[in-house]
């Protein structure tokens, strides 16, 4: 079977880690694109110079020319500014929308059959814009947010309960902003509800709820927590890992059920918007959105998050972006 071709648009922090992870796992040949001259060439040269050490039998090249992404099976987009301390993701809308438009034009022209995974913020709006400009079928345009937000939630739960994070199953739905919805009731440790484990640990339902609320809050603010520590950029190791999980699901047709930013056609009562929901990912991108029953409180939180996404998309349309 010929090797897959993977184009990475944006050769900054996340793009660099993505390149190295893809090469180390030999997922396919990589073309790293950036508008900054020599940056992608320098990063890819640095990475492949470890190929003897890391056993990387794939081609890894850097470019400033969209022509070089021709024929890509998968495109992962990280082009755009990251946040600085004090900024919300939504503050990036105007700058990153302009960048995303040019990226979408490039991908549409040179990789019209690719599946696209978008990472740039504000995530849900950037996914919407990319799909609109390219006109790609909605299932072929997917946003990465939920896999990372869910991994953050799982990490905090594992730390609190003192169990392996491998046994935690927890999902975060909704938009990739402060209104995101960590699903407390569904969070479990190999099937055992986290809420029940917390109640046993503290033998006090009120205290257990406080601990869970604090983990939910930390999850919602987890991106900002890293931004405040780094001062000069945002998280990049974990977002790259999250995109790799999605890329593998697509490249190897794994049919994984993951929380991703997907286009909704009436599912969850939402029509015509991209938002974070559980979906089956395979060779066709989003193959099925999985609906689940939300209680009143969860539904209200989800609707609130959807409304935040809708208003950002409205802003984008109003500003003619
Ligand atoms: O989970 C998630 N979805 C995210 C998203 C988690 C963390 C960060 N997330 C967002 O990803 C972040 O808010 C940014 O919008 C993107 C990329 O973050 P990264 O940390 O990689 O940003 P960098 O290091 O600034 O890299 C961005 C690169 C940089 O090299 C620019 O030169 C390039 O984007 N860039 C462009 N590339 C192509 N085309 C154009 N027009 C362009 N403009 C800038």
PDB file of C-alpha atoms and ligand atoms in Angstrom, residues 9-16 33-36 39 43 66 77-83 89 92 96 98-100 102-103 118-123 126 143-146 148-149 152 176 223 232-236 238-240 242, ligand 1:
ATOM      1  CA  UNK A   9      -0.474  23.876   7.435  1.00  0.00           C
ATOM      2  CA  UNK A  10       1.233  26.004  10.074  1.00  0.00           C
ATOM      3  CA  UNK A  11       4.758  25.227  11.151  1.00  0.00           C
ATOM      4  CA  UNK A  12       4.670  26.760  14.613  1.00  0.00           C
ATOM      5  CA  UNK A  13       4.622  25.015  17.962  1.00  0.00           C
ATOM      6  CA  UNK A  14       1.845  22.499  17.308  1.00  0.00           C
ATOM      7  CA  UNK A  15       2.916  21.982  13.681  1.00  0.00           C
ATOM      8  CA  UNK A  16       6.442  21.110  14.793  1.00  0.00           C
ATOM      9  CA  UNK A  33       3.794  24.407   5.136  1.00  0.00           C
ATOM     10  CA  UNK A  34       4.248  27.862   6.630  1.00  0.00           C
ATOM     11  CA  UNK A  35       4.333  31.377   5.200  1.00  0.00           C
ATOM     12  CA  UNK A  36       7.513  32.199   7.117  1.00  0.00           C
ATOM     13  CA  UNK A  39      10.888  28.000   9.100  1.00  0.00           C
ATOM     14  CA  UNK A  43      12.115  22.389  11.412  1.00  0.00           C
ATOM     15  CA  UNK A  66       1.009  25.271  -1.559  1.00  0.00           C
ATOM     16  CA  UNK A  77      -4.300  22.972  10.065  1.00  0.00           C
ATOM     17  CA  UNK A  78      -2.698  24.883  12.915  1.00  0.00           C
ATOM     18  CA  UNK A  79      -2.057  28.172  11.086  1.00  0.00           C
ATOM     19  CA  UNK A  80      -3.075  31.156  13.171  1.00  0.00           C
ATOM     20  CA  UNK A  81      -2.061  33.084  16.237  1.00  0.00           C
ATOM     21  CA  UNK A  82      -2.232  31.522  19.681  1.00  0.00           C
ATOM     22  CA  UNK A  83      -3.565  33.365  22.775  1.00  0.00           C
ATOM     23  CA  UNK A  89      -9.913  32.243  22.194  1.00  0.00           C
ATOM     24  CA  UNK A  92      -8.362  35.647  17.866  1.00  0.00           C
ATOM     25  CA  UNK A  96      -7.219  33.983  12.417  1.00  0.00           C
ATOM     26  CA  UNK A  98      -8.139  36.003   7.552  1.00  0.00           C
ATOM     27  CA  UNK A  99      -5.414  33.374   7.852  1.00  0.00           C
ATOM     28  CA  UNK A 100      -7.937  30.515   7.664  1.00  0.00           C
ATOM     29  CA  UNK A 102      -6.110  31.881   2.693  1.00  0.00           C
ATOM     30  CA  UNK A 103      -5.348  28.399   4.024  1.00  0.00           C
ATOM     31  CA  UNK A 118      -8.633  21.958  12.000  1.00  0.00           C
ATOM     32  CA  UNK A 119      -6.907  22.990  15.222  1.00  0.00           C
ATOM     33  CA  UNK A 120      -6.675  26.796  14.938  1.00  0.00           C
ATOM     34  CA  UNK A 121      -8.741  28.925  17.319  1.00  0.00           C
ATOM     35  CA  UNK A 122     -11.441  30.008  17.832  1.00  0.00           C
ATOM     36  CA  UNK A 123     -11.947  26.391  16.893  1.00  0.00           C
ATOM     37  CA  UNK A 126     -12.488  28.304  12.133  1.00  0.00           C
ATOM     38  CA  UNK A 143     -12.273  20.136  14.389  1.00  0.00           C
ATOM     39  CA  UNK A 144      -9.984  19.041  17.204  1.00  0.00           C
ATOM     40  CA  UNK A 145     -11.021  20.222  20.645  1.00  0.00           C
ATOM     41  CA  UNK A 146     -13.005  17.534  22.439  1.00  0.00           C
ATOM     42  CA  UNK A 148      -7.909  17.330  24.171  1.00  0.00           C
ATOM     43  CA  UNK A 149     -10.523  18.764  26.547  1.00  0.00           C
ATOM     44  CA  UNK A 152      -7.530  17.106  30.319  1.00  0.00           C
ATOM     45  CA  UNK A 176     -14.102  24.856  22.492  1.00  0.00           C
ATOM     46  CA  UNK A 223      -6.058  26.037  28.169  1.00  0.00           C
ATOM     47  CA  UNK A 232       4.330  33.535  25.246  1.00  0.00           C
ATOM     48  CA  UNK A 233       2.038  30.954  23.648  1.00  0.00           C
ATOM     49  CA  UNK A 234      -0.519  28.276  24.331  1.00  0.00           C
ATOM     50  CA  UNK A 235      -0.506  24.522  24.865  1.00  0.00           C
ATOM     51  CA  UNK A 236       1.115  22.598  22.023  1.00  0.00           C
ATOM     52  CA  UNK A 238      -1.242  17.897  24.122  1.00  0.00           C
ATOM     53  CA  UNK A 239      -3.102  19.520  21.196  1.00  0.00           C
ATOM     54  CA  UNK A 240      -0.691  17.772  18.808  1.00  0.00           C
ATOM     55  CA  UNK A 242      -5.011  14.907  20.310  1.00  0.00           C
TER      56      UNK A 242
HETATM   57  O1  LIG B   1      -7.183  22.185  21.009  1.00  0.00           O
HETATM   58  C1  LIG B   1      -7.071  23.095  20.226  1.00  0.00           C
HETATM   59  N1  LIG B   1      -7.853  23.172  19.161  1.00  0.00           N
HETATM   60  C2  LIG B   1      -6.022  24.120  20.427  1.00  0.00           C
HETATM   61  C3  LIG B   1      -5.882  25.159  19.461  1.00  0.00           C
HETATM   62  C4  LIG B   1      -5.154  24.022  21.553  1.00  0.00           C
HETATM   63  C5  LIG B   1      -4.109  24.907  21.659  1.00  0.00           C
HETATM   64  C6  LIG B   1      -3.845  25.963  20.676  1.00  0.00           C
HETATM   65  N2  LIG B   1      -4.813  26.045  19.653  1.00  0.00           N
HETATM   66  C7  LIG B   1      -4.644  27.005  18.552  1.00  0.00           C
HETATM   67  O2  LIG B   1      -3.792  26.424  17.550  1.00  0.00           O
HETATM   68  C8  LIG B   1      -3.959  28.314  18.869  1.00  0.00           C
HETATM   69  O3  LIG B   1      -4.849  29.200  19.511  1.00  0.00           O
HETATM   70  C9  LIG B   1      -3.557  28.782  17.489  1.00  0.00           C
HETATM   71  O4  LIG B   1      -4.643  29.413  16.839  1.00  0.00           O
HETATM   72  C10 LIG B   1      -3.210  27.470  16.756  1.00  0.00           C
HETATM   73  C11 LIG B   1      -1.725  27.220  16.572  1.00  0.00           C
HETATM   74  O5  LIG B   1      -1.059  27.216  17.804  1.00  0.00           O
HETATM   75  P1  LIG B   1       0.545  27.180  17.866  1.00  0.00           P
HETATM   76  O6  LIG B   1       0.908  27.163  19.295  1.00  0.00           O
HETATM   77  O7  LIG B   1       1.076  26.160  16.947  1.00  0.00           O
HETATM   78  O8  LIG B   1       0.854  28.656  17.276  1.00  0.00           O
HETATM   79  P2  LIG B   1       2.226  29.203  16.629  1.00  0.00           P
HETATM   80  O9  LIG B   1       3.397  28.549  17.238  1.00  0.00           O
HETATM   81  O10 LIG B   1       2.150  30.691  16.651  1.00  0.00           O
HETATM   82  O11 LIG B   1       2.144  28.702  15.115  1.00  0.00           O
HETATM   83  C12 LIG B   1       1.240  29.225  14.201  1.00  0.00           C
HETATM   84  C13 LIG B   1       1.924  29.215  12.855  1.00  0.00           C
HETATM   85  C14 LIG B   1       3.142  30.145  12.759  1.00  0.00           C
HETATM   86  O12 LIG B   1       4.304  29.413  12.412  1.00  0.00           O
HETATM   87  C15 LIG B   1       2.763  31.132  11.680  1.00  0.00           C
HETATM   88  O13 LIG B   1       3.867  31.550  10.867  1.00  0.00           O
HETATM   89  C16 LIG B   1       1.775  30.338  10.877  1.00  0.00           C
HETATM   90  O14 LIG B   1       0.995  29.663  11.855  1.00  0.00           O
HETATM   91  N3  LIG B   1       0.927  31.144  10.022  1.00  0.00           N
HETATM   92  C17 LIG B   1       0.514  30.710   8.821  1.00  0.00           C
HETATM   93  N4  LIG B   1       0.680  29.547   8.205  1.00  0.00           N
HETATM   94  C18 LIG B   1       0.126  29.410   6.994  1.00  0.00           C
HETATM   95  N5  LIG B   1      -0.579  30.376   6.395  1.00  0.00           N
HETATM   96  C19 LIG B   1      -0.795  31.569   6.988  1.00  0.00           C
HETATM   97  N6  LIG B   1      -1.510  32.521   6.392  1.00  0.00           N
HETATM   98  C20 LIG B   1      -0.231  31.766   8.269  1.00  0.00           C
HETATM   99  N7  LIG B   1      -0.224  32.799   9.133  1.00  0.00           N
HETATM  100  C21 LIG B   1       0.484  32.405  10.197  1.00  0.00           C
END
